[in-house]
Coordinates of C-alpha atoms in Angstrom, one line a residue:
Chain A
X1 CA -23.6 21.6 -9.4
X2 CA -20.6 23.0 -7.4
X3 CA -21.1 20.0 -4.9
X4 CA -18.6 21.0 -1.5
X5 CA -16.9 24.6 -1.8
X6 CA -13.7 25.4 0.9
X7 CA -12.5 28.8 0.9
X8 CA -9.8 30.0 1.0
X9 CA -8.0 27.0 -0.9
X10 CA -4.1 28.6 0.6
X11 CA -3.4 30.6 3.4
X12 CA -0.3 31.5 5.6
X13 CA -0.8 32.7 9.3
X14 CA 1.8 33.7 11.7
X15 CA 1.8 32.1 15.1
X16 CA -1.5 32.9 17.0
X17 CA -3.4 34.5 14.4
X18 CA -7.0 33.7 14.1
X19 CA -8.6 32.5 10.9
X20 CA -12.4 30.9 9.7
X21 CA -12.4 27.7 7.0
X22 CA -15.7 28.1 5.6
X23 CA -17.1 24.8 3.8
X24 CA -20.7 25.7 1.6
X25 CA -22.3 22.2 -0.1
X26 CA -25.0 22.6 -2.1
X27 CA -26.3 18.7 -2.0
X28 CA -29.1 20.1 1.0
X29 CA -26.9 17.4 3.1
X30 CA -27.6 16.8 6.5
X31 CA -24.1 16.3 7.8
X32 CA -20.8 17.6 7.6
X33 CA -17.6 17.0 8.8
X34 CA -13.8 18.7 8.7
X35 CA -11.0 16.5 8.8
X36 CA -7.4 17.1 8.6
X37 CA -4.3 15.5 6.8
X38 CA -0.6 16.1 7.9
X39 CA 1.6 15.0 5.3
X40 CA 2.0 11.2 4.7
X41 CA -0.8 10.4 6.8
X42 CA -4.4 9.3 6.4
X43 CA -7.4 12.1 7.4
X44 CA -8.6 12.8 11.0
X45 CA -11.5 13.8 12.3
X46 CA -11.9 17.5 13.2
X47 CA -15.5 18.3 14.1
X48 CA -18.2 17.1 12.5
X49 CA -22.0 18.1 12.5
X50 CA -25.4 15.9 12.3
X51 CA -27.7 18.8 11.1
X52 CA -28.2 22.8 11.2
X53 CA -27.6 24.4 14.6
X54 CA -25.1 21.1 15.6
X55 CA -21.7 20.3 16.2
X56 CA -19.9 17.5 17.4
X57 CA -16.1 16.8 18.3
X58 CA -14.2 14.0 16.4
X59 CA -10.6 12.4 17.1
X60 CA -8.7 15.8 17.0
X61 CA -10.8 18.9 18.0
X62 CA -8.4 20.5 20.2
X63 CA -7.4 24.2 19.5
X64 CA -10.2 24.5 16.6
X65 CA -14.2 24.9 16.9
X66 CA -16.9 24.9 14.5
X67 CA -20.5 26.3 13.9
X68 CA -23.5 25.1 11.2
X69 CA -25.7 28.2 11.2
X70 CA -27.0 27.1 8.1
X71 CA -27.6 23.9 6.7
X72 CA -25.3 24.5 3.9
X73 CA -22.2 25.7 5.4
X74 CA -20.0 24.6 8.0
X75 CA -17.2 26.7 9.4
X76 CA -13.9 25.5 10.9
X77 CA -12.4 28.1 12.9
X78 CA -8.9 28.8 14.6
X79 CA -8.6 31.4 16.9
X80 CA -4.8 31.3 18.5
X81 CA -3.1 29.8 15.2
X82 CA -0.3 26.9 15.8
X83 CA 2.7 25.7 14.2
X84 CA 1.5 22.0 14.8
X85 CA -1.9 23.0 12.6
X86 CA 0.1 23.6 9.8
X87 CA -2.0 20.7 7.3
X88 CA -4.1 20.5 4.9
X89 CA -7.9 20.7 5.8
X90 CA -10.8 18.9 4.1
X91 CA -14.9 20.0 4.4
X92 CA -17.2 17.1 3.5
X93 CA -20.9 16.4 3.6
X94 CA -23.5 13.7 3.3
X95 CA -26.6 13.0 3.5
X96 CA -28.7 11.5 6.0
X97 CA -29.6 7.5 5.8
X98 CA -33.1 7.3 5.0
X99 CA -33.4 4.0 6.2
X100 CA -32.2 2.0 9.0
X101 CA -32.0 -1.4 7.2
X102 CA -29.6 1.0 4.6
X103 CA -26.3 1.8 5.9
X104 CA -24.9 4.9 3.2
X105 CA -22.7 7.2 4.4
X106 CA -21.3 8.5 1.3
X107 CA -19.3 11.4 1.8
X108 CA -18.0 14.1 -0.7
X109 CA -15.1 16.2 -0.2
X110 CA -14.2 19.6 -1.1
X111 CA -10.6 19.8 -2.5
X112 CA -8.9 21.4 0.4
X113 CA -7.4 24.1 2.6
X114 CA -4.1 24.6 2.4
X115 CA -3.0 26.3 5.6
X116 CA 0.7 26.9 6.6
X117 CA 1.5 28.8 10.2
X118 CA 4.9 30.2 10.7
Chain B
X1 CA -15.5 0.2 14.0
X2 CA -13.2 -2.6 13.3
X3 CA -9.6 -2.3 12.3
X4 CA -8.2 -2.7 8.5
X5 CA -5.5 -3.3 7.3
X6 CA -3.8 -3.0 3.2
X7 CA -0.2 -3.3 1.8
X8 CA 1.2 0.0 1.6
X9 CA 1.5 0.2 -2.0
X10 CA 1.3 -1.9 -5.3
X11 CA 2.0 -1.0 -8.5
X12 CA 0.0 -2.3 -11.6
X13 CA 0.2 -2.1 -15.1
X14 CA -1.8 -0.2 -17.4
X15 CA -5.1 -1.4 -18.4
X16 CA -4.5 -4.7 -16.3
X17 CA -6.5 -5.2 -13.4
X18 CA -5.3 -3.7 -10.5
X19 CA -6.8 -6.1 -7.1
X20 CA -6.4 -3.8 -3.6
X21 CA -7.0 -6.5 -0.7
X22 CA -8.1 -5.6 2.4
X23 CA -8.3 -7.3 6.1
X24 CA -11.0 -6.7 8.4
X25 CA -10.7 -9.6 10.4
X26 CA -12.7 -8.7 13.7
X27 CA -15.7 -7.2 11.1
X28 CA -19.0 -7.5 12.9
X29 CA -22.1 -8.4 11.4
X30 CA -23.1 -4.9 11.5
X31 CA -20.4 -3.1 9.6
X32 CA -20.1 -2.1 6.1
X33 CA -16.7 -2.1 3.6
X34 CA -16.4 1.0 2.2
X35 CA -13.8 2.2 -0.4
X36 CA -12.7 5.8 -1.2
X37 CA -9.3 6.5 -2.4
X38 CA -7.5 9.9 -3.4
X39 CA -5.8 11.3 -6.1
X40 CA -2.8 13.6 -5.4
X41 CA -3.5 16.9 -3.8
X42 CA -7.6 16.3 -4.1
X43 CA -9.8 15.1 -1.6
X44 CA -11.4 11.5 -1.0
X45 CA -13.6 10.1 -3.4
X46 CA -15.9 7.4 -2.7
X47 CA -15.7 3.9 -4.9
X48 CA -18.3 1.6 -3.9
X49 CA -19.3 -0.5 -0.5
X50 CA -20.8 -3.3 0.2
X51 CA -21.7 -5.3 3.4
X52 CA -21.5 -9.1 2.3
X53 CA -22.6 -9.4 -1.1
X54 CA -20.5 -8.8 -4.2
X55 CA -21.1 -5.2 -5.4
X56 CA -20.4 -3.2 -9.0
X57 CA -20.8 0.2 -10.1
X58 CA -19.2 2.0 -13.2
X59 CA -16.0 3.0 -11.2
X60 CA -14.9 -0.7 -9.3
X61 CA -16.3 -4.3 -8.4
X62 CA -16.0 -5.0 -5.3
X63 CA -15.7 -8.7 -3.6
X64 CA -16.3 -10.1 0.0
X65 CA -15.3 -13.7 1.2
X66 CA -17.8 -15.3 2.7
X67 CA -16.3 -15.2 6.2
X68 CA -16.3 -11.0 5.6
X69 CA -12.9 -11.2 6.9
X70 CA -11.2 -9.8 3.9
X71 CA -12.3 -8.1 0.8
X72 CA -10.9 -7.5 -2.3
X73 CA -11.6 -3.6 -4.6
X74 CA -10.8 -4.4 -8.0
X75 CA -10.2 -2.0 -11.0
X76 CA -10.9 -3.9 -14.1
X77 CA -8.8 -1.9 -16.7
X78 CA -6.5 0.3 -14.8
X79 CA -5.4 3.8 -16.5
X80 CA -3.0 6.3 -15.6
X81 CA -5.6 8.3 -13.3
X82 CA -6.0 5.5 -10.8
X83 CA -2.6 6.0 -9.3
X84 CA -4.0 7.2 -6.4
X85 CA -4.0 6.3 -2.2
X86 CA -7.1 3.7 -1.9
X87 CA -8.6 3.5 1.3
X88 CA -10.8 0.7 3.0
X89 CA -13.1 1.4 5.9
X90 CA -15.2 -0.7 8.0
X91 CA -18.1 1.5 8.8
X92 CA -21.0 0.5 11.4
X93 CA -24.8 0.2 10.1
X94 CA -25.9 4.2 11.2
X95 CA -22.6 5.6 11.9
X96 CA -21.1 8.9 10.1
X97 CA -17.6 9.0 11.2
X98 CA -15.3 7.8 9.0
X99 CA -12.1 6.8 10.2
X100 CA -8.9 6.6 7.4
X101 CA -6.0 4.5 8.1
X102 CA -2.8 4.5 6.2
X103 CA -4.1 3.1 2.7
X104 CA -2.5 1.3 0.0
X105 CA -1.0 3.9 -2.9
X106 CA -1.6 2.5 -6.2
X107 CA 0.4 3.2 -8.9
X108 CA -0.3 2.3 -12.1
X109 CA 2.3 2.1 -15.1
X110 CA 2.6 2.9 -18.6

């Protein structure tokens, strides 16, 4: 069970390249979400998605957008590359609460994109 | 979601009990603790939550004052491989987003 899946796991871009994060789970989760971390700091919310054909925008979507075509994956694309999107990107997914008496939002996370732009 | 806050870092010794506090003072009634933490250079893993009962699993316990106002993750024998950034998040009943403050980094001793 490969659980939450990010390719590629390093990449360097030069100054408005374009580039696609793709996140695959294999849990049949509902949601997903991409976050990013700049060093020192605590994740952010990219864009995040409730279920196939979905997207949503979380505390940081600017210069970034998303697509769930499938259930299973969720890309994260850039398409004018920026110094200040130099981080490290995380893909999670959860599933849906079955219940509204039961709050769950357990979340697992892929182990990262490491993306550089000069 | 209401605000937490957690000390910046501790430090505890091997297979001692390491206690990470966390205030949530303006908690609603609604609003779950949760508890993830990360491990150098991997991504978030998820501990345990709870909502105002006292809650254990194989990985943490987890206690709640009564008032909810503060809660406490515990680790009951502490190894090498908990040094790690915890995180506590106040998450409402329904909602997906989670947000991640600062933490508390954790380091744990020979």
């Amino acid at each position: 069970n490969a659980g939450v899946t990010q390719t590629p796991k390093f990449r360097v871009l030069k100054t408005g390249q374009s580039m696609t994060l793709l996140c695959a789970q294999d849990m049949n989760h509902e949601y997903m979400y991409w976050y990013r971390q700049d060093p020192g700091m605590g994740l952010r919310l990219i864009h995040y998605s409730v279920g196939e054909g979905t997207t949503a925008k979380g505390e940081v979507p600017d210069g970034y957008n998303v697509s769930r075509l499938k259930k299973q994956n969720f890309l994260l694309g850039l398409e004018s590359a920026a110094p200040s999107q130099t981080s490290v990107y995380f893909c999670a997914s959860s599933e849906q609460s079955g219940s509204m008496t039961l709050a769950k939002n357990i979340q697992y996370f892929g182990a990262g994109t490491r993306l550089s732009v000069l | 979601d209401a605000k937490t806050t957690q000390p910046p870092s501790m430090d505890c010794a091997e297979g001692r009990a390491a206690n990470l506090p966390c205030n949530h003072s303006t908690i609603s009634g609604n609003e779950y603790v949760y508890w993830y933490r990360q491990i150098h250079s991997q991504g978030p893993q998820y501990i345990i939550h709870g909502l105002k009962n006292n809650e254990t699993n194989e990985m943490a316990s987890l206690i709640i004052t009564e008032d909810r106002k503060s809660s406490t993750l515990i680790l009951p024998h502490a190894t090498l491989r908990d040094t790690a950034v915890y995180y506590c998040i106040v998450l409402r009943k329904g909602a997906q987003k989670l947000v991640f403050g600062q933490g508390t980094r954790l380091t744990i001793n020979p």
